[in-house]
Short mmCIF file of C-alpha atoms in Angstrom, two decimals:
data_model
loop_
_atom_site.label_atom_id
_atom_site.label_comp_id
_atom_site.label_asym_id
_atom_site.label_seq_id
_atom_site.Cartn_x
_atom_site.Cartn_y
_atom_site.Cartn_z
CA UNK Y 1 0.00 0.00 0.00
CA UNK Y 2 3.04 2.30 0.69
CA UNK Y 3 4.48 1.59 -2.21
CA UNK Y 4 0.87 2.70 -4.37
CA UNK Y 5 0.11 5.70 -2.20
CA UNK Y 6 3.93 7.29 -2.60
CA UNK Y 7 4.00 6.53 -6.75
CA UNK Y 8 -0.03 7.76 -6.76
CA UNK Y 9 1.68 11.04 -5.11
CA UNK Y 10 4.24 11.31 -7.06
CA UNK Y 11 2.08 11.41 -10.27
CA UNK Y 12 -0.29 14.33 -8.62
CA UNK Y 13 2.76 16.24 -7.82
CA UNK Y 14 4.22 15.85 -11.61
CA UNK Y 15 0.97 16.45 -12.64
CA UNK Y 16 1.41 19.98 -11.23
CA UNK Y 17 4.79 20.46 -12.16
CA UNK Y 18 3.68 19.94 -15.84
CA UNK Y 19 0.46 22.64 -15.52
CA UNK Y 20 2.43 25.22 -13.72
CA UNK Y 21 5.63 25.01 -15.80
CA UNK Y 22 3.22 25.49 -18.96
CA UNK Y 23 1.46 27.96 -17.32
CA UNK Y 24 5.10 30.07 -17.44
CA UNK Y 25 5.78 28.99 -20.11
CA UNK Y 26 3.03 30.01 -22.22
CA UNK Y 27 3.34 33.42 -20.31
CA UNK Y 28 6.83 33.95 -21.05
CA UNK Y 29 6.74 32.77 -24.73
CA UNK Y 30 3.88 35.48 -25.53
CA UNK Y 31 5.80 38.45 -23.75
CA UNK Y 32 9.02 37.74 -25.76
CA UNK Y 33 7.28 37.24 -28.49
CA UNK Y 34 5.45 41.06 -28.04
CA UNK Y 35 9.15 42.42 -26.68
CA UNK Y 36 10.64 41.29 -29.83
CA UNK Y 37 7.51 41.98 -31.76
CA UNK Y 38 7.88 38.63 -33.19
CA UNK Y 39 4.18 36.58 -34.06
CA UNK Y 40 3.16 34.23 -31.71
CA UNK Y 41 3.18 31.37 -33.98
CA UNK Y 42 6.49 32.02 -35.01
CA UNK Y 43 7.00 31.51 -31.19
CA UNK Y 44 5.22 28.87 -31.40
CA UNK Y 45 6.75 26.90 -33.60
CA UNK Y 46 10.44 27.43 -32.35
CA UNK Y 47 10.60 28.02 -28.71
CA UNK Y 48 7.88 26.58 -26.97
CA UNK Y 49 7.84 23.71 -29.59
CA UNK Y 50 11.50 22.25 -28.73
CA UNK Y 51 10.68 23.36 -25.16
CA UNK Y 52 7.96 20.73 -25.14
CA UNK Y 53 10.17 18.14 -27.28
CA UNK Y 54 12.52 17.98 -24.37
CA UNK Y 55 10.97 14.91 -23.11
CA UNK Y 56 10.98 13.05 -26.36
CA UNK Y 57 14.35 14.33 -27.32
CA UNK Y 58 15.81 12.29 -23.67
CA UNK Y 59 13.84 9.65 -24.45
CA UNK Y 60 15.18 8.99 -28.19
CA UNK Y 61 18.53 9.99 -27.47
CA UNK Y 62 18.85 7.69 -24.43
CA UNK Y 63 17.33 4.77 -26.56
CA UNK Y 64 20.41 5.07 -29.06
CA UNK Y 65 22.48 5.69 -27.09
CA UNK Y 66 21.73 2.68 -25.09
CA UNK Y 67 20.83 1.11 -28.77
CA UNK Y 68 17.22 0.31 -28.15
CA UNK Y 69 16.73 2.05 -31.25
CA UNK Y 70 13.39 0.56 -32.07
CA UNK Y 71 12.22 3.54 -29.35
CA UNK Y 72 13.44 6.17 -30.85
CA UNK Y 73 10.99 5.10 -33.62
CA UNK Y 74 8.00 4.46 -31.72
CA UNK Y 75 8.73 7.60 -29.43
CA UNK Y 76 8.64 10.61 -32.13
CA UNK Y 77 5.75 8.25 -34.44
CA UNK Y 78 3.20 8.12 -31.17
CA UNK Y 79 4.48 11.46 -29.87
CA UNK Y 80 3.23 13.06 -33.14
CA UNK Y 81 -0.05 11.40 -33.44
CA UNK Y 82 -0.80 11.96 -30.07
CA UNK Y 83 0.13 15.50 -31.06
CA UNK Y 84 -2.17 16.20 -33.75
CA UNK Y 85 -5.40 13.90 -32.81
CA UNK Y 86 -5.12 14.72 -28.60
CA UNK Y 87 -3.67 17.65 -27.89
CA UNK Y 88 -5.40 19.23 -30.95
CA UNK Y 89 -9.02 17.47 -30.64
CA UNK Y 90 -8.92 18.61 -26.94
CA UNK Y 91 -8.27 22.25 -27.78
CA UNK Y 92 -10.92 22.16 -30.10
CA UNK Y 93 -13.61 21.01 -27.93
CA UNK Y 94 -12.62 23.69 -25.44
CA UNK Y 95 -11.87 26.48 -27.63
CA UNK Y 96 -12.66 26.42 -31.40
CA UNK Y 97 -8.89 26.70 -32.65
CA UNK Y 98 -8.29 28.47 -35.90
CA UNK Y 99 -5.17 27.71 -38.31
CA UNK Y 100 -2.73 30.55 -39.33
CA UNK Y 101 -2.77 30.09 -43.34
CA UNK Y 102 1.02 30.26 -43.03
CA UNK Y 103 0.45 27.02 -41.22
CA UNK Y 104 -1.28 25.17 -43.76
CA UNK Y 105 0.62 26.32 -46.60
CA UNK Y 106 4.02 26.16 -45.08
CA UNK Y 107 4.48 23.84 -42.05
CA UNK Y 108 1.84 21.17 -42.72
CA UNK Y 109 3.50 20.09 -45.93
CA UNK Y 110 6.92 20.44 -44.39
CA UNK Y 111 5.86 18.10 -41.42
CA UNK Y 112 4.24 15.29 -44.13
CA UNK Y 113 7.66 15.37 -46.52
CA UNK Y 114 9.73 14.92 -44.38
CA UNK Y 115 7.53 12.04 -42.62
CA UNK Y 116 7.22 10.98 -46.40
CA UNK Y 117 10.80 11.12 -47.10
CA UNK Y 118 11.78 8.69 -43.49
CA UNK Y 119 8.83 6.03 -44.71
CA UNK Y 120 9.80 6.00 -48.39
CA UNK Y 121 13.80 5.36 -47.12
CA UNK Y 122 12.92 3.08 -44.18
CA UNK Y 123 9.64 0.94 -45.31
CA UNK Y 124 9.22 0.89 -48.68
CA UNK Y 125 11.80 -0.88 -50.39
CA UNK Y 126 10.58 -4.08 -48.21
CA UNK Y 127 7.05 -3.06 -49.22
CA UNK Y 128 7.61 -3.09 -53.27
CA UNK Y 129 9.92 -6.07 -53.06
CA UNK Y 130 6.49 -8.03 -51.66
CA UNK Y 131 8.01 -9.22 -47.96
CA UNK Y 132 6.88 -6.66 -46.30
CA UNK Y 133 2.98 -8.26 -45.39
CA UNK Y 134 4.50 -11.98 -44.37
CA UNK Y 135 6.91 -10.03 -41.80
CA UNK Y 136 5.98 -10.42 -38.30
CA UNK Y 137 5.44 -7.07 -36.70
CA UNK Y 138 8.45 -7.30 -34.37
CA UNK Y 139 10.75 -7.92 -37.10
CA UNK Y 140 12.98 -5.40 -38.42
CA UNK Y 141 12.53 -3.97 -42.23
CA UNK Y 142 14.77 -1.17 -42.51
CA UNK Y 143 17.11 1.38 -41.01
CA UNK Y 144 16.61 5.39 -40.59
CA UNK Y 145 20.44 5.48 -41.73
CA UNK Y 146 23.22 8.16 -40.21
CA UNK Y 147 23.29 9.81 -43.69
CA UNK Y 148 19.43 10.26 -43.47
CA UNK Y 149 19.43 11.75 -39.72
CA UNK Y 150 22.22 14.29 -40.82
CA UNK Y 151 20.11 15.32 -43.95
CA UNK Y 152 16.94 15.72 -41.80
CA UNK Y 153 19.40 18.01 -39.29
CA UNK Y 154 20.20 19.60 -41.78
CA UNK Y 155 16.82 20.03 -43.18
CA UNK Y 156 15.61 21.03 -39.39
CA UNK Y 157 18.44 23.92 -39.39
CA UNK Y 158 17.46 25.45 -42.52
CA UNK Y 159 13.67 25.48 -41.88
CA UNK Y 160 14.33 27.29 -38.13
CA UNK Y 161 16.99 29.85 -40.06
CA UNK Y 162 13.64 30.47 -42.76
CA UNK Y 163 11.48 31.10 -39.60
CA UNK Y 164 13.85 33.41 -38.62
CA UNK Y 165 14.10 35.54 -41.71
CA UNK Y 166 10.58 35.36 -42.46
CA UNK Y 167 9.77 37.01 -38.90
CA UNK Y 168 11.74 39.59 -39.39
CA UNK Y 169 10.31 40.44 -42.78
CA UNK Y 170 6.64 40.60 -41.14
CA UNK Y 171 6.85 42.06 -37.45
CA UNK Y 172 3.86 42.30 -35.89
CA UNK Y 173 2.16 45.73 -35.19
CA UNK Y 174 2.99 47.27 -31.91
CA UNK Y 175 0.31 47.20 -29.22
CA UNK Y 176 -0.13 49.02 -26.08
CA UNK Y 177 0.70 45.92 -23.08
CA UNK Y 178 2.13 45.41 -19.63
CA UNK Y 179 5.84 44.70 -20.85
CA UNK Y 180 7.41 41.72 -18.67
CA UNK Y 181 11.47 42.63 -18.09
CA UNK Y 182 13.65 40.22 -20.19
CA UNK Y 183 14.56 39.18 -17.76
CA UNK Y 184 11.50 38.06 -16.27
CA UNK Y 185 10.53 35.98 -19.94
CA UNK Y 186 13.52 34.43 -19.62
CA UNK Y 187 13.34 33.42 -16.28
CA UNK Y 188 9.74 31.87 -17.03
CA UNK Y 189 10.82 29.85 -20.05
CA UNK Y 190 13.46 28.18 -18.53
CA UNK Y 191 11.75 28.08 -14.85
CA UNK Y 192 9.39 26.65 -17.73
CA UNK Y 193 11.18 24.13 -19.40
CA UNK Y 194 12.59 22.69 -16.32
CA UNK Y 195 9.08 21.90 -14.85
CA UNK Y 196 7.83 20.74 -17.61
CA UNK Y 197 10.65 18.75 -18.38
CA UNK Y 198 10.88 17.26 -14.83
CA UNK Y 199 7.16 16.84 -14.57
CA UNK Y 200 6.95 14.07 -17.87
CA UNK Y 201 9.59 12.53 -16.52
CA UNK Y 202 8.01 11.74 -12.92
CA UNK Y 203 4.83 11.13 -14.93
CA UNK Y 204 6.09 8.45 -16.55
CA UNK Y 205 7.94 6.80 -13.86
CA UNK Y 206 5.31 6.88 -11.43
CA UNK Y 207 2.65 5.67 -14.03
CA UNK Y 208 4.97 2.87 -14.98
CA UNK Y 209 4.88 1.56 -11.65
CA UNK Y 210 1.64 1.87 -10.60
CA UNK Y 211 0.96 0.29 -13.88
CA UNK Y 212 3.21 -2.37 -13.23
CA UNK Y 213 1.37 -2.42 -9.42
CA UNK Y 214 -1.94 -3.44 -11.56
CA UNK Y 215 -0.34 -6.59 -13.10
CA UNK Y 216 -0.06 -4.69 -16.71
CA UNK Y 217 2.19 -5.66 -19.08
CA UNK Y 218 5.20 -3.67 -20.73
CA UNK Y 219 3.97 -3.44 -24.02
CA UNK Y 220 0.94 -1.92 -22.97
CA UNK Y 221 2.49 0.42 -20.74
CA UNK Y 222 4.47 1.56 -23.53
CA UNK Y 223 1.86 1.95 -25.65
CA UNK Y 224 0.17 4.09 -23.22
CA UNK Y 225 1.60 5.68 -20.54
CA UNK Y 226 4.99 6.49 -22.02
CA UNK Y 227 3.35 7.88 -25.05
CA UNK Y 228 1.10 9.98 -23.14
CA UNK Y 229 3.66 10.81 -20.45
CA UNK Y 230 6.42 12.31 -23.31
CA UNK Y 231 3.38 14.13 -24.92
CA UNK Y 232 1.68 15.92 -21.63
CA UNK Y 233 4.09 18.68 -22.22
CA UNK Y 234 2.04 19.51 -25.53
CA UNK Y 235 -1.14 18.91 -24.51
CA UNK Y 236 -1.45 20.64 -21.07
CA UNK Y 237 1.24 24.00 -22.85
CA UNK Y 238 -1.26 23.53 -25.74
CA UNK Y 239 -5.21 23.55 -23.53
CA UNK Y 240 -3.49 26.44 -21.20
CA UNK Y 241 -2.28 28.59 -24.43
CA UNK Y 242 -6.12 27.86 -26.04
CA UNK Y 243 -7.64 28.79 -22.40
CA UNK Y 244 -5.24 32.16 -22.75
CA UNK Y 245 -7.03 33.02 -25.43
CA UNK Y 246 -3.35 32.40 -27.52
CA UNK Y 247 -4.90 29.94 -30.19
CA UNK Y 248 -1.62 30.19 -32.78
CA UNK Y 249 0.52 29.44 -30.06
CA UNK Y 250 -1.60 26.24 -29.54
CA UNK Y 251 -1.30 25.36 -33.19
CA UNK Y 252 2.20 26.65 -33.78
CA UNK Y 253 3.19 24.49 -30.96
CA UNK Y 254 1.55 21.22 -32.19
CA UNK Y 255 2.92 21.42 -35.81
CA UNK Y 256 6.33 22.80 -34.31
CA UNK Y 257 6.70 19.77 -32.05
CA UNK Y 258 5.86 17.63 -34.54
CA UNK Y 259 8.35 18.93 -36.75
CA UNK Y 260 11.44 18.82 -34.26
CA UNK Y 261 10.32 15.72 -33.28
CA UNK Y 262 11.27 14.77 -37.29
CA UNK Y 263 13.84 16.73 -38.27
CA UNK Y 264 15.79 17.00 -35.17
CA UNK Y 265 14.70 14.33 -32.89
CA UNK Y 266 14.98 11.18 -35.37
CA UNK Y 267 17.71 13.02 -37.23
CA UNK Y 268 20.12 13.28 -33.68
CA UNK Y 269 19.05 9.84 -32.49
CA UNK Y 270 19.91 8.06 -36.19
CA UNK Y 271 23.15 10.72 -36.04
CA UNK Y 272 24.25 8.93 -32.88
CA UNK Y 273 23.69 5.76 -33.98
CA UNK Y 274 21.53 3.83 -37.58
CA UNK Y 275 17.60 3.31 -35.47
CA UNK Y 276 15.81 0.07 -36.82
CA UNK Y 277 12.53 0.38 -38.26
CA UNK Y 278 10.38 -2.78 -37.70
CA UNK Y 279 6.90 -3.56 -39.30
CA UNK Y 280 4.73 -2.35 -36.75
CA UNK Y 281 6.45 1.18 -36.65
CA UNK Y 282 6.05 0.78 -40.40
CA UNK Y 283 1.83 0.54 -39.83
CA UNK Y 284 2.39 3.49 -37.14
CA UNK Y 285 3.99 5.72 -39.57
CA UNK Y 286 1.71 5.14 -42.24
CA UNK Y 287 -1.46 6.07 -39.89
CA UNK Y 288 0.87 9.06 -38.86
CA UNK Y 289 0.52 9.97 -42.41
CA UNK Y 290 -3.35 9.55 -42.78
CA UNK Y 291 -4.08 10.84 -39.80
CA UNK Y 292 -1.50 14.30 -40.61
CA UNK Y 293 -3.44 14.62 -43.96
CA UNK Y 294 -6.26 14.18 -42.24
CA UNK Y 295 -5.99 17.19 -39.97
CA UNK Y 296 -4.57 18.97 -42.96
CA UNK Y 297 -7.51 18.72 -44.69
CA UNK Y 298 -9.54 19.56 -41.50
CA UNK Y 299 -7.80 23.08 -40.99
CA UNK Y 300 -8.61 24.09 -44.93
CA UNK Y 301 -11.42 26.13 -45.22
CA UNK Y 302 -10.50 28.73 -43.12
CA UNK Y 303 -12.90 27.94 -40.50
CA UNK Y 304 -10.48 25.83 -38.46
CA UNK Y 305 -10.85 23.12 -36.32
CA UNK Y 306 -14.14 23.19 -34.28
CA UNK Y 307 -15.88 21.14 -31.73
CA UNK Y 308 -17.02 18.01 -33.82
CA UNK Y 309 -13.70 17.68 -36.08
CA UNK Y 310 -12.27 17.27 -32.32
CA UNK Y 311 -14.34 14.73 -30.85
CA UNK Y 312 -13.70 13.30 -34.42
CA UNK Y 313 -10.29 13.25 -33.91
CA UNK Y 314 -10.44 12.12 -30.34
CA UNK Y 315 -12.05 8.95 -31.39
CA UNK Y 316 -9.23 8.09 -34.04
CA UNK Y 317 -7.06 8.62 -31.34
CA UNK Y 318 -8.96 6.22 -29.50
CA UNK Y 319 -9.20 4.06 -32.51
CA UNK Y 320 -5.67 3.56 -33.20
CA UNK Y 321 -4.59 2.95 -29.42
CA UNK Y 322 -6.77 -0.17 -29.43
CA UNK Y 323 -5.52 -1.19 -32.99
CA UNK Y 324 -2.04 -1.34 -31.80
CA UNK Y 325 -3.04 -3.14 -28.62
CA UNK Y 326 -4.98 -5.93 -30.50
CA UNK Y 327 -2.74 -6.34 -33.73
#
């Protein structure tokens, strides 16, 4: 009973670590953003986005290093359709959430290629030569190679230098505002990052073992509470930016993540060392794909994403957890 109640604790505590640390977070993001009259989204998609990749990026980088590649795989793939179908589907049903056009025409596509380019290189040579479909899903049919994690680095590097030079080409208007100090933003980022940061992590320890306290098994646990735990970062950043009122910051920070976790996550983890691709992340990265075209499709229009799209996407969600469970 000790041993439930201090892990059960644990998780409440990390649990508040993660909404507090987003809570600054968020805060500080939006006051640099107006100090250096720089777009939220922009903000979005570069600073809050790797600050809520932190977890993933320890997690992948740990697994090669330790060369349980096949995680680095299954990290970023869940991470990002957690991303799009949770932490989007939820801000939706609180808060309609409309998409920046910039978003749709720029970093959607960016975010599908380069998924495109990782499943064309890792899964589809075994696919076209015909073994692909007698492979058992455990079994290994490709690599992401160290020549195809530096190219996505290097692809990562010259998309953040383009967000860059495209901010300062269109500043946003100056508005009247309490100004925080630098200081103070700075301070509330990183005060930011390291709660957030810390709080995954706990989450995911303690839920392992009160997981493991309920007789479930490892797979399972992976499938679910390390998947959610890496992701909480985006999701509870991404519900308090949509509660805020800061909407673009909630998208920016979605398709941001999901792009670092790409380019730079998978790119530094097959840097370090070649990750294995097996069938099943095969099947994961081609739902990643459907379900990214899928949300693609449901920001066009100009409307955005409301309430029904995010039930909608809720229940894929919900769909593909108990697809991977049962296949």
């Amino acid at each position: 009973m000790l041993y439930f109640s201090v892990n059960a604790l644990l998780l409440v505590v990390s649990f508040v670590a993660l909404i507090k640390g987003a809570d600054f977070f968020v805060d500080g993001s939006s006051a640099l953003a107006k100090i250096f009259k720089v777009p939220s989204l922009i903000i979005g998609l570069t600073v809050v986005a790797l600050g809520t990749s932190l977890p993933e990026l320890a997690v992948s980088t740990s697994a090669a290093l330790q060369g349980s590649n096949e995680i680095a795989v299954s990290n970023v793939v869940g991470s990002n359709i957690f991303n799009l179908l949770v932490v989007l589907g939820v801000c939706a049903v609180i808060h309609r959430v409309p998409v920046d056009k910039i978003v749709i025409k720029r970093d959607f596509p960016i975010s599908v290629l380069a998924l495109v380019l990782v499943l064309a290189v890792t899964g589809l040579p075994s696919i076209l030569g015909g073994s692909f479909f007698s492979l058992k899903m455990e079994e290994n049919v490709g690599l992401v190679y160290r020549w195809l994690g530096l190219l996505l680095l290097l692809f990562f590097v010259i998309y953040i230098i383009y967000l860059i030079i495209d901010s300062k080409k269109h500043p946003v208007q100056e508005e009247e505002f309490a100004e925080k100090p630098l200081w103070k933003c700075i301070l509330l980022i990183v005060g930011g990052i390291v709660a957030i940061t810390l709080g995954g992590k706990l989450v995911v320890y303690s839920a392992q073992n009160l997981a493991r306290f309920f007789g479930m098994t490892e797979t399972l646990i992976g499938l679910t509470v390390v998947a959610l735990g890496t992701s909480l970062p985006e999701l509870v950043t991404s519900i308090i930016a949509a509660r805020k009122g800061e909407v673009e910051l909630a998208v920016g920070n979605v398709v941001g993540s999901n792009i670092f976790n790409i380019l730079l996550i998978l790119g530094v983890s097959s840097a370090i060392h070649p990750v294995a691709v097996n069938a099943a992340s095969v099947y994961d990265m081609t739902i990643l794909l459907a379900v990214s075209i899928m949300t693609w499709l449901f920001c066009l229009g100009g409307k955005g994403i409301n309430r029904i799209k995010g039930l909608v996407m809720v229940l894929a969600y919900v769909g593909t957890v108990i697809f991977a469970i049962v296949r």
